[in-house]
Structure formats: C-alpha cells, structure tokens
C-alpha cells in the first residue's frame, strides 16, 4: 500500500494586512542553506527563485511583536524598529516611536 499523502505540503505565508500570499521555505532566524546569515528577527523566508545562488533568499515577512499578526515586510504593512511591528500597532503606539519614524510615516500616509 503506497502512501500518496507524501507530496510536500506547501507552506504558505500570508500577510494579514495586504493579503500577500506566497509559499515560504522556512520560518526562523536562520535561513537554511546559509552559512553566516542570522536575521535580526524570526521571519518567513523563501529561496530567491530568481537566483541560482543557494544562499540567496528573500524575507517575506514576520510576526508583529505586539499583536502577533503575520505581516509582510512591505512598508505599507510593517515597520522594523528593533522589532517588527505591524502598521496598525505602530499607529496605535505612535508616541512610543522616535520622532524620525513618526515623520517617516507621516510622509508615507497621505492620511
Ligand atoms: Zn503586506
Ligand atoms: Zn501588530
């Protein structure tokens, strides 16, 4: 009796902010097949499909350190300031972020 349920289940990263949907290969601070790379945060990474270099990978997104939603690294969805924050949490806690970040955000959102 052969097991046919063996097909690799594709893990999928989904941004809960913009809905970006993309298969990922690993989650963590150290992407597989890379020697010296340790990321600043736990994040979803996928192998760079456009590069033959095995050590090339793309960071898709991560979890908001405050509310835990999964967000992509797009500047419309999250912000990295010592930790990853989704923009909702950033806006909720704006006064806790340095002035520089607030002005950056103000520039970006045409309200
Ligand atoms: Zn997104
Ligand atoms: Zn959040």
mmCIF file of N, CA, C and O and ligand atoms in Angstrom:
data_model
loop_
_atom_site.group_PDB
_atom_site.id
_atom_site.type_symbol
_atom_site.label_atom_id
_atom_site.label_comp_id
_atom_site.label_asym_id
_atom_site.label_seq_id
_atom_site.Cartn_x
_atom_site.Cartn_y
_atom_site.Cartn_z
ATOM 1 N N UNK A 1 0.847 -1.203 0.000
ATOM 2 C CA UNK A 1 0.000 0.000 0.000
ATOM 3 C C UNK A 1 0.876 1.244 0.000
ATOM 4 O O UNK A 1 1.672 1.437 0.915
ATOM 5 N N UNK A 2 0.689 2.021 -0.967
ATOM 6 C CA UNK A 2 1.578 3.167 -1.059
ATOM 7 C C UNK A 2 0.951 4.437 -0.495
ATOM 8 O O UNK A 2 -0.224 4.701 -0.680
ATOM 9 N N UNK A 3 1.801 5.123 0.177
ATOM 10 C CA UNK A 3 1.331 6.382 0.741
ATOM 11 C C UNK A 3 1.380 7.461 -0.324
ATOM 12 O O UNK A 3 2.435 7.752 -0.860
ATOM 13 N N UNK A 4 0.271 8.034 -0.586
ATOM 14 C CA UNK A 4 0.285 9.092 -1.593
ATOM 15 C C UNK A 4 0.126 10.465 -0.950
ATOM 16 O O UNK A 4 0.064 11.471 -1.611
ATOM 17 N N UNK A 5 0.078 10.436 0.371
ATOM 18 C CA UNK A 5 -0.080 11.715 1.050
ATOM 19 C C UNK A 5 1.278 12.365 1.291
ATOM 20 O O UNK A 5 1.393 13.327 2.020
ATOM 21 N N UNK A 6 2.297 11.801 0.630
ATOM 22 C CA UNK A 6 3.653 12.248 0.892
ATOM 23 C C UNK A 6 3.995 13.573 0.210
ATOM 24 O O UNK A 6 4.958 14.222 0.560
ATOM 25 N N UNK A 7 3.254 13.927 -0.795
ATOM 26 C CA UNK A 7 3.539 15.157 -1.536
ATOM 27 C C UNK A 7 3.811 16.307 -0.565
ATOM 28 O O UNK A 7 3.099 16.490 0.393
ATOM 29 N N UNK A 8 4.845 17.064 -0.859
ATOM 30 C CA UNK A 8 5.203 18.091 0.102
ATOM 31 C C UNK A 8 4.082 19.121 0.195
ATOM 32 O O UNK A 8 3.599 19.622 -0.785
ATOM 33 N N UNK A 9 3.718 19.303 1.410
ATOM 34 C CA UNK A 9 2.703 20.312 1.618
ATOM 35 C C UNK A 9 3.384 21.667 1.561
ATOM 36 O O UNK A 9 4.363 21.900 2.274
ATOM 37 N N UNK A 10 2.874 22.512 0.737
ATOM 38 C CA UNK A 10 3.498 23.817 0.599
ATOM 39 C C UNK A 10 3.028 24.703 1.740
ATOM 40 O O UNK A 10 1.846 24.855 1.987
ATOM 41 N N UNK A 11 4.003 25.241 2.426
ATOM 42 C CA UNK A 11 3.654 26.175 3.488
ATOM 43 C C UNK A 11 3.467 27.547 2.859
ATOM 44 O O UNK A 11 4.242 27.938 2.004
ATOM 45 N N UNK A 12 2.463 28.209 3.309
ATOM 46 C CA UNK A 12 2.182 29.483 2.671
ATOM 47 C C UNK A 12 2.199 30.619 3.668
ATOM 48 O O UNK A 12 1.605 30.538 4.732
ATOM 49 N N UNK A 13 2.914 31.638 3.284
ATOM 50 C CA UNK A 13 2.935 32.855 4.081
ATOM 51 C C UNK A 13 1.807 33.749 3.604
ATOM 52 O O UNK A 13 1.584 33.890 2.412
ATOM 53 N N UNK A 14 1.074 34.309 4.548
ATOM 54 C CA UNK A 14 0.035 35.229 4.132
ATOM 55 C C UNK A 14 0.077 36.478 4.990
ATOM 56 O O UNK A 14 0.005 36.406 6.215
ATOM 57 N N UNK A 15 0.209 37.589 4.326
ATOM 58 C CA UNK A 15 0.209 38.854 5.043
ATOM 59 C C UNK A 15 -1.220 39.178 5.444
ATOM 60 O O UNK A 15 -2.114 39.196 4.604
ATOM 61 N N UNK A 16 -1.418 39.429 6.734
ATOM 62 C CA UNK A 16 -2.774 39.704 7.189
ATOM 63 C C UNK A 16 -3.142 41.164 7.008
ATOM 64 O O UNK A 16 -4.222 41.598 7.369
ATOM 65 N N UNK A 17 -2.230 41.904 6.441
ATOM 66 C CA UNK A 17 -2.534 43.306 6.196
ATOM 67 C C UNK A 17 -2.920 43.538 4.739
ATOM 68 O O UNK A 17 -3.976 44.048 4.435
ATOM 69 N N UNK A 18 -2.055 43.119 3.825
ATOM 70 C CA UNK A 18 -2.350 43.370 2.416
ATOM 71 C C UNK A 18 -2.803 42.114 1.686
ATOM 72 O O UNK A 18 -3.216 42.165 0.546
ATOM 73 N N UNK A 19 -2.728 40.969 2.376
ATOM 74 C CA UNK A 19 -3.209 39.750 1.751
ATOM 75 C C UNK A 19 -2.204 39.070 0.844
ATOM 76 O O UNK A 19 -2.534 38.089 0.190
ATOM 77 N N UNK A 20 -1.008 39.568 0.804
ATOM 78 C CA UNK A 20 0.040 38.932 0.010
ATOM 79 C C UNK A 20 0.162 37.461 0.383
ATOM 80 O O UNK A 20 0.192 37.102 1.538
ATOM 81 N N UNK A 21 0.217 36.648 -0.618
ATOM 82 C CA UNK A 21 0.206 35.217 -0.444
ATOM 83 C C UNK A 21 1.392 34.621 -1.154
ATOM 84 O O UNK A 21 1.558 34.824 -2.341
ATOM 85 N N UNK A 22 2.213 33.875 -0.448
ATOM 86 C CA UNK A 22 3.425 33.398 -1.087
ATOM 87 C C UNK A 22 3.950 32.176 -0.344
ATOM 88 O O UNK A 22 3.973 32.171 0.878
ATOM 89 N N UNK A 23 4.315 31.143 -1.049
ATOM 90 C CA UNK A 23 4.904 29.996 -0.358
ATOM 91 C C UNK A 23 6.243 30.362 0.254
ATOM 92 O O UNK A 23 6.991 31.134 -0.328
ATOM 93 N N UNK A 24 6.509 29.832 1.428
ATOM 94 C CA UNK A 24 7.796 30.107 2.038
ATOM 95 C C UNK A 24 8.485 28.797 2.363
ATOM 96 O O UNK A 24 7.845 27.748 2.439
ATOM 97 N N UNK A 25 9.784 28.860 2.531
ATOM 98 C CA UNK A 25 10.506 27.627 2.780
ATOM 99 C C UNK A 25 10.869 27.433 4.245
ATOM 100 O O UNK A 25 11.028 26.323 4.691
ATOM 101 N N UNK A 26 10.997 28.519 4.966
ATOM 102 C CA UNK A 26 11.295 28.325 6.372
ATOM 103 C C UNK A 26 10.899 29.529 7.192
ATOM 104 O O UNK A 26 10.714 30.629 6.695
ATOM 105 N N UNK A 27 10.779 29.288 8.504
ATOM 106 C CA UNK A 27 10.471 30.360 9.425
ATOM 107 C C UNK A 27 11.490 30.310 10.538
ATOM 108 O O UNK A 27 11.734 29.260 11.120
ATOM 109 N N UNK A 28 12.116 31.420 10.809
ATOM 110 C CA UNK A 28 13.090 31.434 11.889
ATOM 111 C C UNK A 28 14.119 32.516 11.677
ATOM 112 O O UNK A 28 13.986 33.344 10.784
ATOM 113 N N UNK A 29 15.138 32.448 12.496
ATOM 114 C CA UNK A 29 16.157 33.493 12.419
ATOM 115 C C UNK A 29 17.314 33.113 11.529
ATOM 116 O O UNK A 29 18.150 33.928 11.210
ATOM 117 N N UNK A 30 17.346 31.840 11.167
ATOM 118 C CA UNK A 30 18.456 31.415 10.346
ATOM 119 C C UNK A 30 17.931 30.622 9.155
ATOM 120 O O UNK A 30 17.464 29.512 9.316
ATOM 121 N N UNK A 31 17.995 31.222 7.996
ATOM 122 C CA UNK A 31 17.515 30.511 6.822
ATOM 123 C C UNK A 31 18.367 29.286 6.554
ATOM 124 O O UNK A 31 19.579 29.311 6.806
ATOM 125 N N UNK A 32 17.770 28.219 6.073
ATOM 126 C CA UNK A 32 18.545 27.016 5.770
ATOM 127 C C UNK A 32 19.483 27.264 4.603
ATOM 128 O O UNK A 32 19.250 28.158 3.789
ATOM 129 N N UNK A 33 20.515 26.480 4.527
ATOM 130 C CA UNK A 33 21.491 26.571 3.437
ATOM 131 C C UNK A 33 22.262 27.878 3.409
ATOM 132 O O UNK A 33 22.828 28.261 2.411
ATOM 133 N N UNK A 34 22.244 28.571 4.510
ATOM 134 C CA UNK A 34 23.053 29.772 4.547
ATOM 135 C C UNK A 34 24.039 29.582 5.683
ATOM 136 O O UNK A 34 23.702 29.002 6.705
ATOM 137 N N UNK A 35 25.204 30.061 5.489
ATOM 138 C CA UNK A 35 26.215 29.796 6.489
ATOM 139 C C UNK A 35 26.253 30.869 7.565
ATOM 140 O O UNK A 35 26.057 30.617 8.723
ATOM 141 N N UNK A 36 26.452 32.074 7.132
ATOM 142 C CA UNK A 36 26.772 33.097 8.124
ATOM 143 C C UNK A 36 25.621 34.047 8.416
ATOM 144 O O UNK A 36 25.779 35.004 9.136
ATOM 145 N N UNK A 37 24.495 33.756 7.838
ATOM 146 C CA UNK A 37 23.425 34.738 7.974
ATOM 147 C C UNK A 37 22.536 34.432 9.165
ATOM 148 O O UNK A 37 22.000 33.347 9.301
ATOM 149 N N UNK A 38 22.431 35.402 10.037
ATOM 150 C CA UNK A 38 21.447 35.313 11.097
ATOM 151 C C UNK A 38 20.630 36.584 11.015
ATOM 152 O O UNK A 38 21.158 37.689 11.010
ATOM 153 N N UNK A 39 19.339 36.395 10.925
ATOM 154 C CA UNK A 39 18.478 37.554 10.752
ATOM 155 C C UNK A 39 18.206 38.233 12.082
ATOM 156 O O UNK A 39 18.356 37.641 13.143
ATOM 157 N N UNK A 40 17.771 39.456 12.008
ATOM 158 C CA UNK A 40 17.515 40.232 13.205
ATOM 159 C C UNK A 40 16.234 39.810 13.900
ATOM 160 O O UNK A 40 15.968 40.167 15.021
ATOM 161 N N UNK A 41 15.430 39.069 13.198
ATOM 162 C CA UNK A 41 14.150 38.682 13.757
ATOM 163 C C UNK A 41 13.771 37.341 13.182
ATOM 164 O O UNK A 41 14.337 36.890 12.199
ATOM 165 N N UNK A 42 12.819 36.704 13.809
ATOM 166 C CA UNK A 42 12.273 35.492 13.244
ATOM 167 C C UNK A 42 11.404 35.901 12.069
ATOM 168 O O UNK A 42 10.517 36.731 12.210
ATOM 169 N N UNK A 43 11.678 35.344 10.930
ATOM 170 C CA UNK A 43 10.834 35.737 9.820
ATOM 171 C C UNK A 43 10.653 34.625 8.810
ATOM 172 O O UNK A 43 11.321 33.598 8.864
ATOM 173 N N UNK A 44 9.730 34.865 7.946
ATOM 174 C CA UNK A 44 9.431 33.912 6.899
ATOM 175 C C UNK A 44 10.349 34.176 5.721
ATOM 176 O O UNK A 44 10.393 35.292 5.207
ATOM 177 N N UNK A 45 11.073 33.164 5.331
ATOM 178 C CA UNK A 45 11.971 33.356 4.202
ATOM 179 C C UNK A 45 11.678 32.317 3.135
ATOM 180 O O UNK A 45 11.156 31.235 3.402
ATOM 181 N N UNK A 46 12.024 32.684 1.932
ATOM 182 C CA UNK A 46 11.901 31.754 0.836
ATOM 183 C C UNK A 46 13.151 31.858 -0.002
ATOM 184 O O UNK A 46 13.830 32.886 -0.006
ATOM 185 N N UNK A 47 13.470 30.790 -0.671
ATOM 186 C CA UNK A 47 14.630 30.857 -1.540
ATOM 187 C C UNK A 47 14.350 31.810 -2.675
ATOM 188 O O UNK A 47 13.249 31.837 -3.206
ATOM 189 N N UNK A 48 15.322 32.577 -3.024
ATOM 190 C CA UNK A 48 15.148 33.514 -4.125
ATOM 191 C C UNK A 48 15.002 32.724 -5.427
ATOM 192 O O UNK A 48 15.943 32.084 -5.865
ATOM 193 N N UNK A 49 13.811 32.762 -5.993
ATOM 194 C CA UNK A 49 13.579 31.937 -7.192
ATOM 195 C C UNK A 49 14.333 32.456 -8.410
ATOM 196 O O UNK A 49 14.456 31.759 -9.402
ATOM 197 N N UNK A 50 14.828 33.656 -8.320
ATOM 198 C CA UNK A 50 15.483 34.241 -9.482
ATOM 199 C C UNK A 50 16.996 34.150 -9.422
ATOM 200 O O UNK A 50 17.689 34.624 -10.291
ATOM 201 N N UNK A 51 17.470 33.538 -8.347
ATOM 202 C CA UNK A 51 18.909 33.457 -8.219
ATOM 203 C C UNK A 51 19.362 32.004 -8.171
ATOM 204 O O UNK A 51 18.791 31.188 -7.450
ATOM 205 N N UNK A 52 20.383 31.657 -8.902
ATOM 206 C CA UNK A 52 20.924 30.293 -8.857
ATOM 207 C C UNK A 52 21.728 30.072 -7.580
ATOM 208 O O UNK A 52 22.018 28.948 -7.199
ATOM 209 N N UNK A 53 22.054 31.150 -6.924
ATOM 210 C CA UNK A 53 22.822 31.079 -5.701
ATOM 211 C C UNK A 53 21.974 30.507 -4.570
ATOM 212 O O UNK A 53 20.948 31.047 -4.209
ATOM 213 N N UNK A 54 22.420 29.396 -4.006
ATOM 214 C CA UNK A 54 21.619 28.719 -2.990
ATOM 215 C C UNK A 54 21.481 29.536 -1.726
ATOM 216 O O UNK A 54 20.584 29.323 -0.934
ATOM 217 N N UNK A 55 22.404 30.435 -1.520
ATOM 218 C CA UNK A 55 22.340 31.190 -0.279
ATOM 219 C C UNK A 55 21.483 32.437 -0.391
ATOM 220 O O UNK A 55 21.301 33.169 0.564
ATOM 221 N N UNK A 56 21.005 32.676 -1.582
ATOM 222 C CA UNK A 56 20.144 33.840 -1.757
ATOM 223 C C UNK A 56 18.741 33.513 -1.286
ATOM 224 O O UNK A 56 18.190 32.480 -1.621
ATOM 225 N N UNK A 57 18.223 34.386 -0.500
ATOM 226 C CA UNK A 57 16.853 34.153 -0.054
ATOM 227 C C UNK A 57 16.141 35.487 0.083
ATOM 228 O O UNK A 57 16.761 36.546 0.094
ATOM 229 N N UNK A 58 14.854 35.406 0.154
ATOM 230 C CA UNK A 58 14.063 36.611 0.311
ATOM 231 C C UNK A 58 13.315 36.549 1.638
ATOM 232 O O UNK A 58 12.810 35.501 2.016
ATOM 233 N N UNK A 59 13.263 37.664 2.307
ATOM 234 C CA UNK A 59 12.464 37.738 3.517
ATOM 235 C C UNK A 59 11.066 38.180 3.117
ATOM 236 O O UNK A 59 10.892 39.218 2.492
ATOM 237 N N UNK A 60 10.102 37.368 3.448
ATOM 238 C CA UNK A 60 8.730 37.691 3.054
ATOM 239 C C UNK A 60 8.038 38.543 4.096
ATOM 240 O O UNK A 60 7.339 39.497 3.792
ATOM 241 N N UNK A 61 8.219 38.158 5.331
ATOM 242 C CA UNK A 61 7.531 38.891 6.370
ATOM 243 C C UNK A 61 7.804 38.283 7.719
ATOM 244 O O UNK A 61 8.646 37.403 7.854
ATOM 245 N N UNK A 62 7.067 38.736 8.684
ATOM 246 C CA UNK A 62 7.325 38.317 10.040
ATOM 247 C C UNK A 62 6.072 38.521 10.866
ATOM 248 O O UNK A 62 5.032 38.890 10.339
ATOM 249 N N UNK A 63 6.231 38.287 12.164
ATOM 250 C CA UNK A 63 5.083 38.495 13.040
ATOM 251 C C UNK A 63 5.247 39.783 13.812
ATOM 252 O O UNK A 63 6.331 40.078 14.301
ATOM 253 N N UNK A 64 4.164 40.487 13.955
ATOM 254 C CA UNK A 64 4.196 41.705 14.745
ATOM 255 C C UNK A 64 4.530 41.335 16.183
ATOM 256 O O UNK A 64 3.927 40.429 16.750
ATOM 257 N N UNK A 65 5.487 42.030 16.751
ATOM 258 C CA UNK A 65 5.913 41.675 18.093
ATOM 259 C C UNK A 65 4.886 42.076 19.144
ATOM 260 O O UNK A 65 4.985 41.665 20.283
ATOM 261 N N UNK A 66 3.934 42.875 18.773
ATOM 262 C CA UNK A 66 2.918 43.279 19.737
ATOM 263 C C UNK A 66 1.652 42.445 19.642
ATOM 264 O O UNK A 66 1.199 41.858 20.604
ATOM 265 N N UNK A 67 1.077 42.376 18.448
ATOM 266 C CA UNK A 67 -0.210 41.683 18.342
ATOM 267 C C UNK A 67 -0.093 40.321 17.695
ATOM 268 O O UNK A 67 -1.036 39.545 17.700
ATOM 269 N N UNK A 68 1.063 40.031 17.119
ATOM 270 C CA UNK A 68 1.279 38.693 16.595
ATOM 271 C C UNK A 68 0.713 38.405 15.221
ATOM 272 O O UNK A 68 0.780 37.274 14.773
ATOM 273 N N UNK A 69 0.158 39.399 14.555
ATOM 274 C CA UNK A 69 -0.334 39.113 13.219
ATOM 275 C C UNK A 69 0.851 38.943 12.273
ATOM 276 O O UNK A 69 1.939 39.466 12.508
ATOM 277 N N UNK A 70 0.593 38.211 11.231
ATOM 278 C CA UNK A 70 1.635 37.989 10.239
ATOM 279 C C UNK A 70 1.568 39.115 9.217
ATOM 280 O O UNK A 70 0.526 39.368 8.628
ATOM 281 N N UNK A 71 2.676 39.786 9.044
ATOM 282 C CA UNK A 71 2.706 40.881 8.091
ATOM 283 C C UNK A 71 3.938 40.765 7.196
ATOM 284 O O UNK A 71 4.965 40.237 7.602
ATOM 285 N N UNK A 72 3.786 41.260 5.977
ATOM 286 C CA UNK A 72 4.920 41.224 5.065
ATOM 287 C C UNK A 72 5.846 42.400 5.360
ATOM 288 O O UNK A 72 5.501 43.300 6.121
ATOM 289 N N UNK A 73 7.005 42.387 4.739
ATOM 290 C CA UNK A 73 7.978 43.432 5.033
ATOM 291 C C UNK A 73 7.713 44.711 4.239
ATOM 292 O O UNK A 73 8.450 45.676 4.344
ATOM 293 N N UNK A 74 6.679 44.699 3.448
ATOM 294 C CA UNK A 74 6.325 45.895 2.684
ATOM 295 C C UNK A 74 6.119 47.083 3.604
ATOM 296 O O UNK A 74 5.594 46.942 4.705
ATOM 297 N N UNK A 75 6.538 48.242 3.147
ATOM 298 C CA UNK A 75 6.490 49.402 4.043
ATOM 299 C C UNK A 75 5.061 49.846 4.320
ATOM 300 O O UNK A 75 4.824 50.671 5.186
ATOM 301 N N UNK A 76 4.116 49.292 3.598
ATOM 302 C CA UNK A 76 2.722 49.621 3.886
ATOM 303 C C UNK A 76 2.139 48.718 4.957
ATOM 304 O O UNK A 76 1.029 48.927 5.416
ATOM 305 N N UNK A 77 2.861 47.691 5.293
ATOM 306 C CA UNK A 77 2.307 46.684 6.203
ATOM 307 C C UNK A 77 3.018 46.620 7.535
ATOM 308 O O UNK A 77 2.419 46.328 8.546
ATOM 309 N N UNK A 78 4.324 46.861 7.525
ATOM 310 C CA UNK A 78 5.035 46.712 8.783
ATOM 311 C C UNK A 78 6.239 47.620 8.827
ATOM 312 O O UNK A 78 6.630 48.231 7.834
ATOM 313 N N UNK A 79 6.803 47.668 9.998
ATOM 314 C CA UNK A 79 7.943 48.527 10.227
ATOM 315 C C UNK A 79 8.894 47.783 11.135
ATOM 316 O O UNK A 79 8.460 47.100 12.056
ATOM 317 N N UNK A 80 10.168 47.886 10.837
ATOM 318 C CA UNK A 80 11.128 47.243 11.719
ATOM 319 C C UNK A 80 11.866 48.299 12.503
ATOM 320 O O UNK A 80 12.587 49.123 11.949
ATOM 321 N N UNK A 81 11.622 48.314 13.784
ATOM 322 C CA UNK A 81 12.348 49.234 14.649
ATOM 323 C C UNK A 81 12.716 48.451 15.899
ATOM 324 O O UNK A 81 11.893 48.274 16.788
ATOM 325 N N UNK A 82 13.878 47.909 15.914
ATOM 326 C CA UNK A 82 14.384 46.943 16.890
ATOM 327 C C UNK A 82 13.572 45.647 16.881
ATOM 328 O O UNK A 82 14.087 44.584 17.157
ATOM 329 N N UNK A 83 12.296 45.756 16.578
ATOM 330 C CA UNK A 83 11.444 44.582 16.415
ATOM 331 C C UNK A 83 10.490 44.862 15.279
ATOM 332 O O UNK A 83 10.389 45.998 14.812
ATOM 333 N N UNK A 84 9.759 43.830 14.892
ATOM 334 C CA UNK A 84 8.788 44.031 13.827
ATOM 335 C C UNK A 84 7.442 44.479 14.393
ATOM 336 O O UNK A 84 6.957 43.939 15.382
ATOM 337 N N UNK A 85 6.908 45.515 13.795
ATOM 338 C CA UNK A 85 5.584 45.968 14.200
ATOM 339 C C UNK A 85 4.687 46.087 12.982
ATOM 340 O O UNK A 85 5.131 46.563 11.933
ATOM 341 N N UNK A 86 3.462 45.682 13.117
ATOM 342 C CA UNK A 86 2.529 45.934 12.023
ATOM 343 C C UNK A 86 2.141 47.416 12.095
ATOM 344 O O UNK A 86 2.210 48.039 13.146
ATOM 345 N N UNK A 87 1.731 47.952 10.968
ATOM 346 C CA UNK A 87 1.469 49.387 10.959
ATOM 347 C C UNK A 87 0.311 49.765 11.866
ATOM 348 O O UNK A 87 0.230 50.874 12.359
ATOM 349 N N UNK A 88 -0.598 48.826 12.089
ATOM 350 C CA UNK A 88 -1.699 49.125 12.994
ATOM 351 C C UNK A 88 -1.183 49.406 14.386
ATOM 352 O O UNK A 88 -1.591 50.351 15.053
ATOM 353 N N UNK A 89 -0.273 48.547 14.838
ATOM 354 C CA UNK A 89 0.307 48.743 16.161
ATOM 355 C C UNK A 89 1.181 49.990 16.206
ATOM 356 O O UNK A 89 1.223 50.691 17.203
ATOM 357 N N UNK A 90 1.873 50.247 15.118
ATOM 358 C CA UNK A 90 2.695 51.454 15.070
ATOM 359 C C UNK A 90 1.805 52.676 15.270
ATOM 360 O O UNK A 90 2.080 53.543 16.095
ATOM 361 N N UNK A 91 0.702 52.695 14.561
ATOM 362 C CA UNK A 91 -0.185 53.850 14.668
ATOM 363 C C UNK A 91 -0.833 53.956 16.037
ATOM 364 O O UNK A 91 -1.107 55.040 16.531
ATOM 365 N N UNK A 92 -1.074 52.800 16.631
ATOM 366 C CA UNK A 92 -1.686 52.804 17.953
ATOM 367 C C UNK A 92 -0.719 53.297 19.015
ATOM 368 O O UNK A 92 -1.099 53.819 20.041
ATOM 369 N N UNK A 93 0.573 53.059 18.771
ATOM 370 C CA UNK A 93 1.575 53.390 19.788
ATOM 371 C C UNK A 93 2.575 54.423 19.288
ATOM 372 O O UNK A 93 3.730 54.426 19.678
ATOM 373 N N UNK A 94 2.078 55.270 18.438
ATOM 374 C CA UNK A 94 2.972 56.215 17.769
ATOM 375 C C UNK A 94 3.888 56.969 18.704
ATOM 376 O O UNK A 94 5.059 57.177 18.417
ATOM 377 N N UNK A 95 3.372 57.358 19.838
ATOM 378 C CA UNK A 95 4.172 58.207 20.727
ATOM 379 C C UNK A 95 5.374 57.457 21.300
ATOM 380 O O UNK A 95 6.282 58.064 21.838
ATOM 381 N N UNK A 96 5.367 56.122 21.173
ATOM 382 C CA UNK A 96 6.496 55.351 21.677
ATOM 383 C C UNK A 96 7.620 55.244 20.655
ATOM 384 O O UNK A 96 8.692 54.755 20.961
ATOM 385 N N UNK A 97 7.341 55.663 19.462
ATOM 386 C CA UNK A 97 8.372 55.584 18.441
ATOM 387 C C UNK A 97 9.095 56.916 18.324
ATOM 388 O O UNK A 97 8.511 57.967 18.585
ATOM 389 N N UNK A 98 10.346 56.860 17.946
ATOM 390 C CA UNK A 98 11.110 58.105 17.856
ATOM 391 C C UNK A 98 10.549 59.017 16.775
ATOM 392 O O UNK A 98 9.897 58.572 15.825
ATOM 393 N N UNK A 99 10.828 60.251 16.968
ATOM 394 C CA UNK A 99 10.360 61.285 16.067
ATOM 395 C C UNK A 99 10.628 60.953 14.607
ATOM 396 O O UNK A 99 9.779 61.113 13.745
ATOM 397 N N UNK A 100 11.817 60.451 14.358
ATOM 398 C CA UNK A 100 12.231 60.161 12.990
ATOM 399 C C UNK A 100 11.273 59.188 12.316
ATOM 400 O O UNK A 100 10.889 59.358 11.164
ATOM 401 N N UNK A 101 10.870 58.193 13.051
ATOM 402 C CA UNK A 101 9.958 57.198 12.494
ATOM 403 C C UNK A 101 8.587 57.799 12.257
ATOM 404 O O UNK A 101 7.937 57.541 11.253
ATOM 405 N N UNK A 102 8.184 58.634 13.180
ATOM 406 C CA UNK A 102 6.865 59.250 13.018
ATOM 407 C C UNK A 102 6.806 60.135 11.785
ATOM 408 O O UNK A 102 5.828 60.140 11.062
ATOM 409 N N UNK A 103 7.879 60.871 11.553
ATOM 410 C CA UNK A 103 7.864 61.730 10.370
ATOM 411 C C UNK A 103 7.919 60.893 9.094
ATOM 412 O O UNK A 103 7.287 61.219 8.109
ATOM 413 N N UNK A 104 8.656 59.800 9.160
ATOM 414 C CA UNK A 104 8.686 58.895 8.010
ATOM 415 C C UNK A 104 7.278 58.425 7.669
ATOM 416 O O UNK A 104 6.868 58.403 6.529
ATOM 417 N N UNK A 105 6.566 58.038 8.699
ATOM 418 C CA UNK A 105 5.223 57.524 8.495
ATOM 419 C C UNK A 105 4.300 58.611 7.994
ATOM 420 O O UNK A 105 3.449 58.387 7.144
ATOM 421 N N UNK A 106 4.470 59.769 8.548
ATOM 422 C CA UNK A 106 3.615 60.878 8.145
ATOM 423 C C UNK A 106 3.815 61.190 6.655
ATOM 424 O O UNK A 106 2.877 61.497 5.937
ATOM 425 N N UNK A 107 5.060 61.071 6.244
ATOM 426 C CA UNK A 107 5.350 61.306 4.827
ATOM 427 C C UNK A 107 4.648 60.288 3.954
ATOM 428 O O UNK A 107 4.177 60.598 2.874
ATOM 429 N N UNK A 108 4.623 59.066 4.452
ATOM 430 C CA UNK A 108 4.128 57.976 3.631
ATOM 431 C C UNK A 108 2.615 57.985 3.481
ATOM 432 O O UNK A 108 2.085 57.846 2.396
ATOM 433 N N UNK A 109 1.938 58.125 4.605
ATOM 434 C CA UNK A 109 0.490 58.020 4.517
ATOM 435 C C UNK A 109 -0.117 59.370 4.202
ATOM 436 O O UNK A 109 0.000 60.315 4.956
ATOM 437 N N UNK A 110 -0.786 59.476 3.084
ATOM 438 C CA UNK A 110 -1.441 60.724 2.726
ATOM 439 C C UNK A 110 -2.757 60.845 3.499
ATOM 440 O O UNK A 110 -3.696 61.443 3.025
ATOM 441 N N UNK A 111 -2.792 60.241 4.607
ATOM 442 C CA UNK A 111 -3.902 60.140 5.588
ATOM 443 C C UNK A 111 -5.185 59.561 5.049
ATOM 444 O O UNK A 111 -5.651 59.764 3.974
HETATM 445 ZN ZN1 LIG B 1 1.546 43.072 3.363
HETATM 446 ZN ZN1 LIG B 2 0.581 44.484 15.454
#
